[in-house]
Amino acid sequence: MKISSNWVKNGALLATAIAAVFFMSGYGLASVEKLWTEKTTLANKDVSPVGGTLFRGLAEKLSPAVVNVKPMKKVTKTYGNFPYGNSPYGMPGMTPPKMNPHGSNKFRQRGEGSGFIIHEDGYILTNAHVIENSDSVQIALSTGGLFKGKIIGMDRVADLALIKIDSPNPLPVIPLGHSKELKPGDWVMAIGSPFGLDLTVTVGIVSAKGRSLGATPYDDFIQTDTPINPGNSGGPLINTHGEVVGINTAVMQMGQGLGFSLPVDLAKKLIPELKATGKVTRSWLGVSVQDITLADKESL
């Protein structure tokens, strides 16, 4: 019985230490003034979009706050080791137009992604993998405006990034909801730019919650059958109340109807620190567990 009481006491101390570590980590900044908006009242929760025009109205209202993220990167391509000299076409002397057959060729490579505006001053959320390693970022609005984006903060662990653009006028925003309230079977909508096709709207349901893809130690994805494709990354997953509940992040290539979104509740915990410091600092505590032996008991 003495062993059990020691373990209980030590376990309580360990739990207290772990709680203190997490309290002192970046998540403690959640009390900072919110950079986003939330709805103060909700419509009837028993909303059924089947046979109605609910998603049409949401798409019309919220699409102006969804943006196309265009990361740019300088790339140097060297042609060599081809069967017939330096030609990628397999014939000696044949080279692509405007390319140097004897050296390297520099060009700008552009990616495609999505994002959404969370503050009228121009703060935008997207995935970190959309913009990482880029030399510059351009943000295209649905109104046709093109802006230079400034990377305010990025967290590769959670795959979240905060960007800002400077607009002379207030920008439309999408309110952030609560992903913890989602249930499997709930209707959701995605808006984004799959393959660069701006403002594509797709609809589906929440298939599951708490999915782990083995990508990071903090996996806790929302699984949805809402069609998500390359270019949708960073775009919003929206509930029937017109609130963002997830950030579309990944798709399983080997199957259809398997999309994954970062819960917005996690994003709301990280946004204040991304804005304040440009990164997320996490504390950690190393703990090892082993069986207790008679010798261990006597040494306690």
XYZ file of C-alpha atoms in Angstrom:
300
model
C 0.000 0.000 0.000
C 2.940 2.288 0.625
C 4.049 1.887 -2.974
C 0.591 2.811 -4.238
C 0.405 5.954 -2.126
C 3.826 7.098 -3.354
C 2.791 6.561 -6.941
C -0.414 8.514 -6.371
C 1.504 11.361 -4.761
C 4.180 11.388 -7.464
C 1.542 11.158 -10.162
C -0.261 14.169 -8.751
C 2.967 16.169 -8.722
C 3.718 15.096 -12.294
C 0.250 16.102 -13.474
C 0.668 19.491 -11.806
C 4.044 19.975 -13.487
C 2.675 19.064 -16.892
C -0.256 21.442 -16.446
C 2.135 24.217 -15.486
C 4.307 23.603 -18.536
C 1.367 23.838 -20.911
C 0.097 26.944 -19.151
C 3.466 28.638 -19.652
C 3.633 27.657 -23.319
C 2.391 29.740 -26.254
C -1.160 28.617 -25.657
C -1.311 31.041 -22.760
C -1.570 33.897 -25.266
C -5.157 32.965 -26.066
C -6.262 35.723 -23.696
C -4.808 38.384 -26.020
C -7.334 40.553 -27.877
C -8.909 38.539 -30.680
C -7.768 39.231 -34.217
C -10.850 37.528 -35.653
C -14.621 37.900 -35.347
C -17.205 35.460 -34.040
C -20.965 35.470 -34.327
C -22.747 36.429 -31.120
C -25.931 34.581 -32.037
C -26.567 31.459 -34.058
C -29.453 30.544 -36.261
C -31.495 27.413 -35.664
C -29.000 24.579 -35.256
C -31.286 22.113 -37.017
C -30.420 23.497 -40.437
C -30.984 21.140 -43.365
C -29.536 22.333 -46.691
C -31.020 19.456 -48.678
C -33.347 20.809 -51.338
C -32.795 24.404 -50.236
C -30.625 27.365 -51.167
C -28.617 27.580 -47.942
C -25.199 26.957 -49.461
C -25.945 29.254 -52.388
C -26.509 32.112 -49.974
C -23.427 31.257 -47.910
C -21.245 31.077 -51.018
C -22.459 34.465 -52.244
C -21.898 36.063 -48.846
C -18.548 34.504 -47.906
C -16.693 34.065 -51.216
C -15.448 37.699 -51.251
C -13.398 36.905 -48.121
C -11.679 33.885 -49.708
C -8.402 34.606 -51.486
C -6.020 32.915 -53.882
C -2.528 32.612 -52.404
C 0.255 32.680 -55.007
C 3.704 31.913 -53.551
C 6.646 32.738 -55.821
C 10.063 31.102 -55.727
C 13.212 31.634 -57.776
C 14.342 28.340 -59.277
C 17.489 27.440 -61.159
C 17.178 24.521 -63.544
C 20.308 22.950 -65.013
C 20.005 20.672 -68.001
C 22.494 17.852 -68.200
C 22.991 14.086 -68.150
C 20.616 13.581 -71.068
C 21.276 10.746 -73.529
C 22.053 13.250 -76.291
C 23.989 16.022 -74.615
C 22.177 18.872 -72.915
C 18.867 18.512 -74.705
C 15.808 17.454 -72.704
C 14.162 16.464 -75.997
C 16.528 13.593 -76.738
C 18.079 15.108 -79.899
C 21.443 16.902 -80.027
C 21.199 20.659 -80.442
C 17.487 20.861 -79.667
C 16.735 23.053 -76.643
C 13.589 24.788 -75.431
C 13.095 28.389 -76.561
C 14.903 31.076 -74.541
C 16.990 28.535 -72.674
C 20.752 28.365 -72.438
C 21.913 24.980 -73.796
C 25.278 25.258 -72.025
C 24.335 26.398 -68.528
C 21.655 27.038 -65.982
C 18.312 28.728 -66.523
C 16.664 30.841 -63.847
C 12.934 31.338 -63.679
C 10.195 32.081 -61.154
C 8.053 29.157 -60.086
C 4.546 29.944 -58.857
C 2.471 27.781 -56.572
C -1.244 27.854 -55.856
C -3.135 27.829 -52.606
C -6.093 29.332 -50.809
C -6.686 31.458 -47.739
C -9.347 33.571 -46.069
C -9.510 37.010 -44.477
C -10.120 37.054 -40.719
C -9.722 40.800 -40.070
C -10.771 43.808 -42.135
C -7.232 45.224 -41.851
C -6.017 42.454 -44.146
C -4.992 39.535 -41.924
C -5.276 36.221 -43.754
C -5.027 32.596 -42.613
C -3.603 29.817 -44.778
C -1.469 26.679 -44.449
C 2.237 26.988 -43.735
C 3.070 24.458 -46.458
C 1.455 26.750 -49.047
C 3.983 29.558 -48.524
C 7.052 27.994 -46.901
C 10.330 28.411 -48.816
C 8.751 31.098 -51.016
C 10.593 34.303 -51.915
C 7.404 36.350 -52.133
C 3.649 35.903 -51.836
C 0.887 37.462 -53.909
C -2.725 37.554 -52.753
C -5.503 37.714 -55.343
C -8.910 38.895 -54.135
C -12.182 37.790 -55.664
C -12.787 41.441 -56.581
C -9.804 41.316 -58.908
C -7.285 43.120 -56.729
C -3.743 41.742 -56.472
C -1.678 42.524 -53.368
C 1.769 41.753 -52.048
C 1.437 39.568 -48.984
C 3.635 39.928 -45.915
C 4.226 36.775 -43.880
C 3.468 37.757 -40.275
C 3.985 34.351 -38.714
C 4.210 30.672 -39.544
C 4.024 27.432 -37.567
C 5.126 24.374 -39.524
C 4.137 21.994 -36.724
C 0.444 22.907 -36.920
C 0.753 23.853 -40.624
C -0.666 27.335 -40.064
C 0.427 30.729 -41.402
C -0.713 34.320 -40.901
C -0.328 36.781 -43.792
C -1.185 40.468 -44.065
C -1.991 42.662 -47.030
C -2.341 46.443 -47.027
C -5.624 47.566 -48.532
C -6.869 51.170 -48.638
C -10.358 49.938 -47.775
C -11.725 47.571 -45.104
C -11.882 44.003 -46.372
C -14.689 41.422 -46.023
C -14.099 38.768 -43.370
C -15.356 35.303 -42.446
C -16.211 34.769 -38.764
C -14.526 31.885 -36.961
C -16.729 29.289 -35.298
C -16.072 26.432 -32.889
C -14.819 23.146 -34.309
C -15.504 21.369 -30.999
C -19.231 21.675 -31.754
C -18.927 19.709 -35.002
C -20.397 16.222 -35.151
C -19.987 13.483 -37.784
C -22.771 13.948 -40.296
C -22.840 17.756 -40.081
C -22.960 19.576 -43.414
C -19.920 21.648 -44.374
C -18.782 23.666 -47.381
C -15.315 24.355 -48.788
C -14.345 27.396 -50.854
C -10.955 27.626 -52.524
C -8.859 27.520 -55.668
C -8.237 23.877 -56.614
C -5.706 23.751 -59.460
C -5.945 27.557 -59.614
C -9.690 27.567 -60.337
C -10.741 30.525 -58.188
C -13.762 30.451 -55.878
C -14.670 26.817 -56.377
C -17.440 25.775 -53.978
C -17.875 22.157 -52.857
C -20.177 20.623 -50.259
C -20.070 17.514 -48.090
C -20.309 16.319 -44.519
C -18.036 15.803 -41.551
C -16.964 12.164 -41.776
C -15.014 11.947 -38.507
C -13.095 14.002 -35.962
C -9.748 13.557 -34.233
C -8.026 11.907 -37.181
C -4.259 11.377 -36.980
C -2.292 11.278 -40.233
C 1.078 10.740 -38.571
C 2.320 14.030 -39.997
C 2.942 15.890 -36.726
C 2.717 15.180 -32.978
C -0.366 17.431 -32.901
C -2.545 15.615 -35.442
C -6.226 16.191 -34.708
C -7.843 16.602 -38.110
C -11.455 16.908 -39.169
C -12.151 14.312 -41.849
C -14.626 15.344 -44.539
C -15.915 13.987 -47.829
C -16.167 17.542 -49.163
C -14.119 17.470 -52.407
C -10.682 18.959 -51.671
C -7.907 19.085 -54.270
C -4.423 20.610 -54.662
C -4.904 24.369 -54.447
C -7.620 24.075 -51.788
C -4.957 24.045 -49.080
C -5.415 26.936 -46.672
C -9.026 27.563 -47.630
C -11.947 27.538 -45.184
C -14.209 24.663 -44.200
C -17.505 26.357 -43.338
C -20.508 25.183 -41.326
C -24.153 25.905 -42.075
C -24.035 29.036 -39.905
C -21.449 30.648 -42.169
C -18.537 30.165 -39.761
C -15.101 28.718 -40.414
C -14.692 25.453 -38.509
C -11.555 24.177 -40.225
C -8.655 25.039 -42.515
C -8.464 22.611 -45.451
C -5.031 21.034 -45.241
C -4.631 17.619 -46.848
C -6.222 15.042 -49.102
C -5.531 11.318 -49.308
C -4.471 10.708 -52.891
C -5.163 6.967 -52.822
C -8.882 7.399 -52.278
C -11.800 9.687 -53.008
C -13.769 11.629 -50.436
C -10.916 11.720 -47.922
C -10.091 15.327 -47.078
C -8.641 16.643 -43.834
C -8.956 20.046 -42.177
C -7.135 21.676 -39.275
C -9.665 22.470 -36.494
C -10.261 26.208 -36.179
C -10.174 25.947 -32.373
C -6.459 25.113 -32.610
C -5.887 27.979 -35.045
C -7.514 30.450 -32.636
C -5.053 29.389 -29.920
C -2.075 30.032 -32.193
C -3.083 33.247 -33.990
C -2.196 35.644 -31.130
C 1.340 34.265 -30.841
C 1.853 34.213 -34.608
C 0.881 37.887 -34.722
C 2.986 38.839 -31.695
C 6.193 36.880 -32.329
C 5.930 35.352 -35.802
C 6.217 31.807 -34.462
C 4.848 29.407 -31.870
C 7.086 28.395 -28.971
C 6.204 25.118 -27.280
C 7.486 23.862 -23.953
C 8.023 20.185 -23.347
C 8.654 17.855 -20.455
C 10.542 14.579 -20.819
C 8.970 11.728 -18.862
C 9.978 8.060 -18.814
C 8.003 5.231 -17.208
C 9.289 1.907 -15.898
C 8.149 -0.939 -13.686
C 8.995 -0.570 -9.996
C 11.142 -3.314 -8.464
C 11.707 -4.330 -4.864
C 15.025 -2.459 -4.878
C 13.274 0.644 -6.184
C 10.680 0.308 -3.422
C 13.327 0.116 -0.728
C 15.146 3.166 -2.100
C 12.043 5.342 -1.939
